[in-house]
């Protein structure tokens, strides 16, 4: 299965909701996305401020590729997404181009 780091925001409670950055897997056809124990299918343009739904619960979600500037939410919000531990390095270093928050960079080798 192909996978990619994605932004996943619940729209069950309204325009903004709890969000995560995590690794999403795609079905062979790409019609279904998987994150953790959830499966999502496209609303094919029929969603109100959402683009996917949870197959089991029917709850709506906004799922998209993360942006370099970190403004991943569909609507501006002060709530920051939780970044899954297993994707932190790749997300912050490769996608955002910034240091991983809270992590000290190793001291550079000093040779005289």
mmCIF file of C-alpha atoms in Angstrom, residues 12-108:
data_model
loop_
_atom_site.group_PDB
_atom_site.id
_atom_site.type_symbol
_atom_site.label_atom_id
_atom_site.label_comp_id
_atom_site.label_asym_id
_atom_site.label_seq_id
_atom_site.Cartn_x
_atom_site.Cartn_y
_atom_site.Cartn_z
ATOM 1 C CA UNK A 12 -17.935 16.408 13.167
ATOM 2 C CA UNK A 13 -18.234 19.409 15.497
ATOM 3 C CA UNK A 14 -18.322 22.223 12.922
ATOM 4 C CA UNK A 15 -15.940 24.262 10.801
ATOM 5 C CA UNK A 16 -12.837 23.392 12.821
ATOM 6 C CA UNK A 17 -12.059 20.369 14.906
ATOM 7 C CA UNK A 18 -9.288 18.257 16.350
ATOM 8 C CA UNK A 19 -6.552 17.596 13.822
ATOM 9 C CA UNK A 20 -3.532 15.351 13.337
ATOM 10 C CA UNK A 21 -0.601 15.000 11.015
ATOM 11 C CA UNK A 22 0.012 11.339 10.337
ATOM 12 C CA UNK A 23 0.820 8.673 7.792
ATOM 13 C CA UNK A 24 -2.181 7.742 5.667
ATOM 14 C CA UNK A 25 -2.230 4.582 3.550
ATOM 15 C CA UNK A 26 -4.075 4.296 0.263
ATOM 16 C CA UNK A 27 -5.982 1.283 -1.053
ATOM 17 C CA UNK A 28 -4.759 -0.261 -4.295
ATOM 18 C CA UNK A 29 -7.328 1.767 -6.270
ATOM 19 C CA UNK A 30 -6.840 4.900 -4.152
ATOM 20 C CA UNK A 31 -10.568 5.042 -3.385
ATOM 21 C CA UNK A 32 -10.099 4.407 0.341
ATOM 22 C CA UNK A 33 -7.674 6.051 2.765
ATOM 23 C CA UNK A 34 -6.609 4.396 6.008
ATOM 24 C CA UNK A 35 -5.350 6.091 9.147
ATOM 25 C CA UNK A 36 -4.987 4.077 12.329
ATOM 26 C CA UNK A 37 -8.108 1.953 12.670
ATOM 27 C CA UNK A 38 -10.228 4.243 10.465
ATOM 28 C CA UNK A 39 -11.116 3.949 6.790
ATOM 29 C CA UNK A 40 -12.155 7.030 4.810
ATOM 30 C CA UNK A 41 -13.834 7.428 1.434
ATOM 31 C CA UNK A 42 -14.201 10.519 -0.705
ATOM 32 C CA UNK A 43 -17.357 12.595 -0.579
ATOM 33 C CA UNK A 44 -16.682 13.341 -4.272
ATOM 34 C CA UNK A 45 -17.465 17.030 -3.853
ATOM 35 C CA UNK A 46 -20.693 16.486 -1.898
ATOM 36 C CA UNK A 47 -19.271 17.389 1.518
ATOM 37 C CA UNK A 48 -19.890 20.669 3.333
ATOM 38 C CA UNK A 49 -16.408 21.882 4.290
ATOM 39 C CA UNK A 50 -15.143 18.310 4.222
ATOM 40 C CA UNK A 51 -13.853 15.959 1.557
ATOM 41 C CA UNK A 52 -13.885 12.499 3.192
ATOM 42 C CA UNK A 53 -16.103 10.496 5.535
ATOM 43 C CA UNK A 54 -15.320 7.788 8.067
ATOM 44 C CA UNK A 55 -16.735 4.581 6.569
ATOM 45 C CA UNK A 56 -17.799 3.223 9.985
ATOM 46 C CA UNK A 57 -19.292 6.327 11.632
ATOM 47 C CA UNK A 58 -20.161 8.560 8.671
ATOM 48 C CA UNK A 59 -18.400 11.518 10.342
ATOM 49 C CA UNK A 60 -16.872 14.039 7.960
ATOM 50 C CA UNK A 61 -13.182 14.953 7.741
ATOM 51 C CA UNK A 62 -10.882 17.306 5.866
ATOM 52 C CA UNK A 63 -7.865 15.306 4.669
ATOM 53 C CA UNK A 64 -5.152 16.941 2.610
ATOM 54 C CA UNK A 65 -1.440 17.043 1.991
ATOM 55 C CA UNK A 66 0.441 19.159 4.537
ATOM 56 C CA UNK A 67 1.687 22.595 3.512
ATOM 57 C CA UNK A 68 5.228 23.908 3.900
ATOM 58 C CA UNK A 69 3.923 26.975 5.784
ATOM 59 C CA UNK A 70 1.991 24.798 8.274
ATOM 60 C CA UNK A 71 -1.393 26.332 7.414
ATOM 61 C CA UNK A 72 -2.963 22.964 6.793
ATOM 62 C CA UNK A 73 -6.456 23.621 8.178
ATOM 63 C CA UNK A 74 -9.253 24.440 5.756
ATOM 64 C CA UNK A 75 -10.130 27.425 7.972
ATOM 65 C CA UNK A 76 -7.738 29.536 10.021
ATOM 66 C CA UNK A 77 -7.457 28.273 13.571
ATOM 67 C CA UNK A 78 -5.165 28.718 16.538
ATOM 68 C CA UNK A 79 -5.375 25.016 17.328
ATOM 69 C CA UNK A 80 -2.265 23.151 16.255
ATOM 70 C CA UNK A 81 -2.536 19.609 14.980
ATOM 71 C CA UNK A 82 -0.948 16.768 16.904
ATOM 72 C CA UNK A 83 1.952 15.394 14.878
ATOM 73 C CA UNK A 84 2.292 11.639 15.222
ATOM 74 C CA UNK A 85 5.647 10.697 16.705
ATOM 75 C CA UNK A 86 6.535 8.321 13.863
ATOM 76 C CA UNK A 87 6.348 11.123 11.251
ATOM 77 C CA UNK A 88 7.780 14.077 13.217
ATOM 78 C CA UNK A 89 11.227 14.076 11.616
ATOM 79 C CA UNK A 90 9.918 13.774 8.074
ATOM 80 C CA UNK A 91 7.129 16.311 8.600
ATOM 81 C CA UNK A 92 9.176 19.047 10.246
ATOM 82 C CA UNK A 93 12.505 18.561 8.468
ATOM 83 C CA UNK A 94 11.456 17.579 4.941
ATOM 84 C CA UNK A 95 7.983 19.076 4.520
ATOM 85 C CA UNK A 96 8.142 22.176 6.712
ATOM 86 C CA UNK A 97 11.918 22.719 6.483
ATOM 87 C CA UNK A 98 12.203 23.577 10.188
ATOM 88 C CA UNK A 99 13.719 21.969 13.268
ATOM 89 C CA UNK A 100 11.613 19.475 15.183
ATOM 90 C CA UNK A 101 10.075 21.461 18.085
ATOM 91 C CA UNK A 102 11.447 20.587 21.502
ATOM 92 C CA UNK A 103 14.348 18.629 20.107
ATOM 93 C CA UNK A 104 17.884 19.873 20.553
ATOM 94 C CA UNK A 105 20.097 19.632 17.530
ATOM 95 C CA UNK A 106 23.223 17.612 18.139
ATOM 96 C CA UNK A 107 26.361 19.624 18.831
ATOM 97 C CA UNK A 108 28.465 20.016 15.705
#
